[in-house]
PDB file of C-alpha atoms in Angstrom:
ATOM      1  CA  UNK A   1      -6.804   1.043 -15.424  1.00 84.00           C
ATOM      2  CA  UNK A   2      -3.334   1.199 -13.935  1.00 93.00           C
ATOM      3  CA  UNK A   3      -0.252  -0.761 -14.187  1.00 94.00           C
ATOM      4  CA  UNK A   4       2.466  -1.309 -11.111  1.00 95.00           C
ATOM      5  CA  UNK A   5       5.668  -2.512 -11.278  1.00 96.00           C
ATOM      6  CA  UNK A   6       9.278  -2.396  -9.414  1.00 97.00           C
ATOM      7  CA  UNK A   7       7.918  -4.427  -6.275  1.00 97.00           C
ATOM      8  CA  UNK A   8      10.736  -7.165  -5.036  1.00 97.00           C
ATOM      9  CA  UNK A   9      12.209  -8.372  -2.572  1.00 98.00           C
ATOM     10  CA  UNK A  10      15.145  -6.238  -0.510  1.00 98.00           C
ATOM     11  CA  UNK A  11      16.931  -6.650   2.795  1.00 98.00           C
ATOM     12  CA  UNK A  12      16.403  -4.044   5.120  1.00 98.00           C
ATOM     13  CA  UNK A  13      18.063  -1.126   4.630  1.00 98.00           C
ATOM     14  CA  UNK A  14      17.907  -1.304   0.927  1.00 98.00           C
ATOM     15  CA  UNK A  15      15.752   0.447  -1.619  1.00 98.00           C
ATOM     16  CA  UNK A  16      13.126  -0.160  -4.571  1.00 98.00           C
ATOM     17  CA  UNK A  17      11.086   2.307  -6.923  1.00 98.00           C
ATOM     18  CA  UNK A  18       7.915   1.497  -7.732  1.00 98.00           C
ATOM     19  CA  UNK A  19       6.256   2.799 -11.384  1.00 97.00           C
ATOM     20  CA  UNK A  20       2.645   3.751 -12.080  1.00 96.00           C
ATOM     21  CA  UNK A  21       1.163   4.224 -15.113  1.00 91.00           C
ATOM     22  CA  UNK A  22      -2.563   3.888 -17.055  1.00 85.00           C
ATOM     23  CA  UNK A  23      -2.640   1.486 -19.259  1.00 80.00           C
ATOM     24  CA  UNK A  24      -5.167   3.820 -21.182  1.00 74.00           C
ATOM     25  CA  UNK A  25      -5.315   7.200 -20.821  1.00 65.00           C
ATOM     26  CA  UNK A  26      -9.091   7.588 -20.775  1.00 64.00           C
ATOM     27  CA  UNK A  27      -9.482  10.086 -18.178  1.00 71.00           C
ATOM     28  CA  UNK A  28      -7.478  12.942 -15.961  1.00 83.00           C
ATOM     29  CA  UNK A  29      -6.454  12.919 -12.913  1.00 86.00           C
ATOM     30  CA  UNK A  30      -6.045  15.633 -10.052  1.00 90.00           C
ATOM     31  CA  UNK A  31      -4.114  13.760  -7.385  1.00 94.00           C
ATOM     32  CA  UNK A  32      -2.853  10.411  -7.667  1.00 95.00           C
ATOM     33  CA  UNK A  33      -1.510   8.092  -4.366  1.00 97.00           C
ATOM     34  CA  UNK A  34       0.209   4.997  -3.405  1.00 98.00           C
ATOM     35  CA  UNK A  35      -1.762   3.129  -0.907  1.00 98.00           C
ATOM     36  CA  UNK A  36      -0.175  -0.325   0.767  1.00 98.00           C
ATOM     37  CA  UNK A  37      -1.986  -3.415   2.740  1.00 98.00           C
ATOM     38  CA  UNK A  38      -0.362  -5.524   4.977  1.00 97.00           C
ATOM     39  CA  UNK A  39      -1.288  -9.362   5.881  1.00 93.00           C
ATOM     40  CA  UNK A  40      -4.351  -8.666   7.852  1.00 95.00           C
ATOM     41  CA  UNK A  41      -4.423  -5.426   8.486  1.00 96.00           C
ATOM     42  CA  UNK A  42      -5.940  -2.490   6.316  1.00 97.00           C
ATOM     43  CA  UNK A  43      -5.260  -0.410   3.269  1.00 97.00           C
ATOM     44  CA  UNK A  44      -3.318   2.644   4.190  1.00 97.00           C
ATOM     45  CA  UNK A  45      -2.264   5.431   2.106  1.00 97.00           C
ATOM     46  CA  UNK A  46       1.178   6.503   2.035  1.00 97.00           C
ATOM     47  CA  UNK A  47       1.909   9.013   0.130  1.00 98.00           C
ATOM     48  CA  UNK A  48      -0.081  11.291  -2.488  1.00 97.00           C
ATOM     49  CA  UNK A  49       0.853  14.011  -5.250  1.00 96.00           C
ATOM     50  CA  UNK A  50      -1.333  16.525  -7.232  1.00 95.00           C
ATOM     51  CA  UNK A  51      -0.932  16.208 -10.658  1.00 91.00           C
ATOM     52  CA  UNK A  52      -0.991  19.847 -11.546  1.00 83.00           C
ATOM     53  CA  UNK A  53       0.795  21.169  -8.541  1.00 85.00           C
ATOM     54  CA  UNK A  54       3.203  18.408  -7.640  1.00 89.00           C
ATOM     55  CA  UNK A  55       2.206  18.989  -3.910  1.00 95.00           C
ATOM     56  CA  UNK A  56       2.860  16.023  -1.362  1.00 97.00           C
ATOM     57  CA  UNK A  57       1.598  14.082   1.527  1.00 97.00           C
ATOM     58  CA  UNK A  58       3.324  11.707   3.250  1.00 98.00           C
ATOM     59  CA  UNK A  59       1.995   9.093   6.386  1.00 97.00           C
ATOM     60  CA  UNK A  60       4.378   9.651   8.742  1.00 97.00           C
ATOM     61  CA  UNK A  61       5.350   6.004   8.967  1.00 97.00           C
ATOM     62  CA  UNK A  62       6.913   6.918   5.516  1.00 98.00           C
ATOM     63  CA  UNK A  63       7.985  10.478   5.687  1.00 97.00           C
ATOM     64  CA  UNK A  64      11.801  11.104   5.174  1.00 97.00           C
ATOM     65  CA  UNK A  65      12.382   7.662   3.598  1.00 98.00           C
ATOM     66  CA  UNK A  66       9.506   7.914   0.586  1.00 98.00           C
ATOM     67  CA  UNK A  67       9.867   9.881  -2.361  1.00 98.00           C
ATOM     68  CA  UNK A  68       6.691  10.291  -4.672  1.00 98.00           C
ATOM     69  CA  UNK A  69       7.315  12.195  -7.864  1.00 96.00           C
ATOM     70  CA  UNK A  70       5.954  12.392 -11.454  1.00 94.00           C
ATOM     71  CA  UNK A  71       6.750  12.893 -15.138  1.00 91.00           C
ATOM     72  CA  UNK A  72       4.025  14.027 -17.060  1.00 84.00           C
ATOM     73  CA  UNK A  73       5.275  13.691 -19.938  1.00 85.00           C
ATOM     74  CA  UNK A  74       5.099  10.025 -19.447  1.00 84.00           C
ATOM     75  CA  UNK A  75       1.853  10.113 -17.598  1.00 86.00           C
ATOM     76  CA  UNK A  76       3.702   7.816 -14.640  1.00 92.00           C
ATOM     77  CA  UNK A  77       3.803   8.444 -10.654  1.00 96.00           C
ATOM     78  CA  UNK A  78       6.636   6.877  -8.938  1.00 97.00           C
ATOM     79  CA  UNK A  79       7.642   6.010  -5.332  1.00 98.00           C
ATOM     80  CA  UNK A  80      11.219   5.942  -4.327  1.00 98.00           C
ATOM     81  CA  UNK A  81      11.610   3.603  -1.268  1.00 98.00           C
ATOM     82  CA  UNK A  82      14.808   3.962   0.722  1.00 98.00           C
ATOM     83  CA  UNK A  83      15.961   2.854   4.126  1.00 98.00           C
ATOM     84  CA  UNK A  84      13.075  -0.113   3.918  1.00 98.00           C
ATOM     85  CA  UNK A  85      12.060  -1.344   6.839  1.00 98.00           C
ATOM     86  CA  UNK A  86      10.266  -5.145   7.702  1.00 97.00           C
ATOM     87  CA  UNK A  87       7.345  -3.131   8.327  1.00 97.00           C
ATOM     88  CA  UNK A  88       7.395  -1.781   4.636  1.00 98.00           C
ATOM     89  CA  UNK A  89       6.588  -5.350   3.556  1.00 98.00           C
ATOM     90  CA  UNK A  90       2.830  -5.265   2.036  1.00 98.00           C
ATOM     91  CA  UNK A  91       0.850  -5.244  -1.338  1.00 98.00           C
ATOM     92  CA  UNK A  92       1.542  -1.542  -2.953  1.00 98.00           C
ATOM     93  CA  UNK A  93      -1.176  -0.037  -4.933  1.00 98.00           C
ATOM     94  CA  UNK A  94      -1.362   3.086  -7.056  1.00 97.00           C
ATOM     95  CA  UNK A  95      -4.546   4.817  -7.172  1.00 96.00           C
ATOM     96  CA  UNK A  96      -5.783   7.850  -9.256  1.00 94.00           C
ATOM     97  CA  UNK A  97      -8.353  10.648  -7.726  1.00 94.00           C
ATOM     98  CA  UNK A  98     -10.364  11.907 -10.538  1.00 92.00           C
ATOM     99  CA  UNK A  99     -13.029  14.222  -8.746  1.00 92.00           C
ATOM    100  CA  UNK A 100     -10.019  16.188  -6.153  1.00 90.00           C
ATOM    101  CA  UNK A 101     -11.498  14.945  -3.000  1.00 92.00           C
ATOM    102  CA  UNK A 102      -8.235  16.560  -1.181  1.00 92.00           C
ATOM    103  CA  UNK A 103      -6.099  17.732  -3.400  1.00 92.00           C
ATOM    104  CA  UNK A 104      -3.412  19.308  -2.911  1.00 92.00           C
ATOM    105  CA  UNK A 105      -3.309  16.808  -0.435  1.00 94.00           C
ATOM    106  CA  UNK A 106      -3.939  18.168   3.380  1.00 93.00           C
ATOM    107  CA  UNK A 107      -4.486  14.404   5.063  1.00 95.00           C
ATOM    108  CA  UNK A 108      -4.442  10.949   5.027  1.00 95.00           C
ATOM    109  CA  UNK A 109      -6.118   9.753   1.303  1.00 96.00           C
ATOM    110  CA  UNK A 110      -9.746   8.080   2.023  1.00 96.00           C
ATOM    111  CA  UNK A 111     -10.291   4.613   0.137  1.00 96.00           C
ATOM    112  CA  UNK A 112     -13.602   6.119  -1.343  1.00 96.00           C
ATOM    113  CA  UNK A 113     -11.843   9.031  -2.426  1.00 96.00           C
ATOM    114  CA  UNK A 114      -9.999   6.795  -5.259  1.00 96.00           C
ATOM    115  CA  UNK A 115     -11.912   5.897  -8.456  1.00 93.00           C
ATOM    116  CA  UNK A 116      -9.015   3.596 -10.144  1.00 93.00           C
ATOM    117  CA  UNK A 117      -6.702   1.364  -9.221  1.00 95.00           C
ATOM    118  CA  UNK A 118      -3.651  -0.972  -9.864  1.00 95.00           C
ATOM    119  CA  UNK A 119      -3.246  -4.262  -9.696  1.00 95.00           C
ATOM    120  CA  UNK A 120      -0.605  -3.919  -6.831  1.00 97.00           C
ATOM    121  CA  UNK A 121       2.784  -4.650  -6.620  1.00 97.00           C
ATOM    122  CA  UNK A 122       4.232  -6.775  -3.763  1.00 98.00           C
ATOM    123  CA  UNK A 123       7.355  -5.004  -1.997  1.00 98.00           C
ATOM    124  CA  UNK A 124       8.940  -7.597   0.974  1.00 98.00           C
ATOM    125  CA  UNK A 125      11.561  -6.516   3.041  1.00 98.00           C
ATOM    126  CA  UNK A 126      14.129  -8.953   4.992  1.00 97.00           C
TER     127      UNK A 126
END
């Protein structure tokens, strides 16, 4: 139901944007949220955006270096990585909330809380 892209491989210090988008646009979402995985550990959420409001959450392990924004008019979420980190390196995974579990965003996204998903996008950092 959703399409990444812009994962790659960086050195540290360096930056990537990642792209989100349906691949149908079957349904509407209230907030939408990139969620990452590490080898071995689990699925965390890093960031999340209302789509009406454009109101954000950030983990902290992100905040200050992570930029999520949208463009309606294209129906796509992005998130801006700069200053990567090693510790960035994972599987990145955009994820649309279509009931409004938390949104505008107050916490942490919950896994459950996420009806669709992307195929991921892998994002190492050197």
């Amino acid at each position: 139901q959703l399409v990444e892209s812009g994962g790659g491989s960086v050195q540290a210090g360096g930056s990537l944007r990642l792209s989100c988008a349906p691949s149908r646009s079957t349904y509407s979402s209230e907030c939408m949220a990139w969620f990452r995985q590490a080898p071995g550990k689990e699925r965390e959420g890093v960031a999340v955006i209302s789509v009406g409001g454009g109101s954000t959450y950030y983990a902290d392990s992100v905040k200050g270096r992570f930029t999520i924004s949208q463009d309606n008019a294209k129906n796509t979420v992005y998130l801006q990585m700069n200053s990567l980190e090693p510790q960035d390196t994972a599987m990145y995974y955009c994820a649309a909330d279509i009931q409004g579990w938390d949104c505008p965003p107050t916490r942490a996204p919950r896994l459950y809380e996420y009806t669709y998903w992307g195929q991921g996008t892998q994002v190492t950092v050197s």
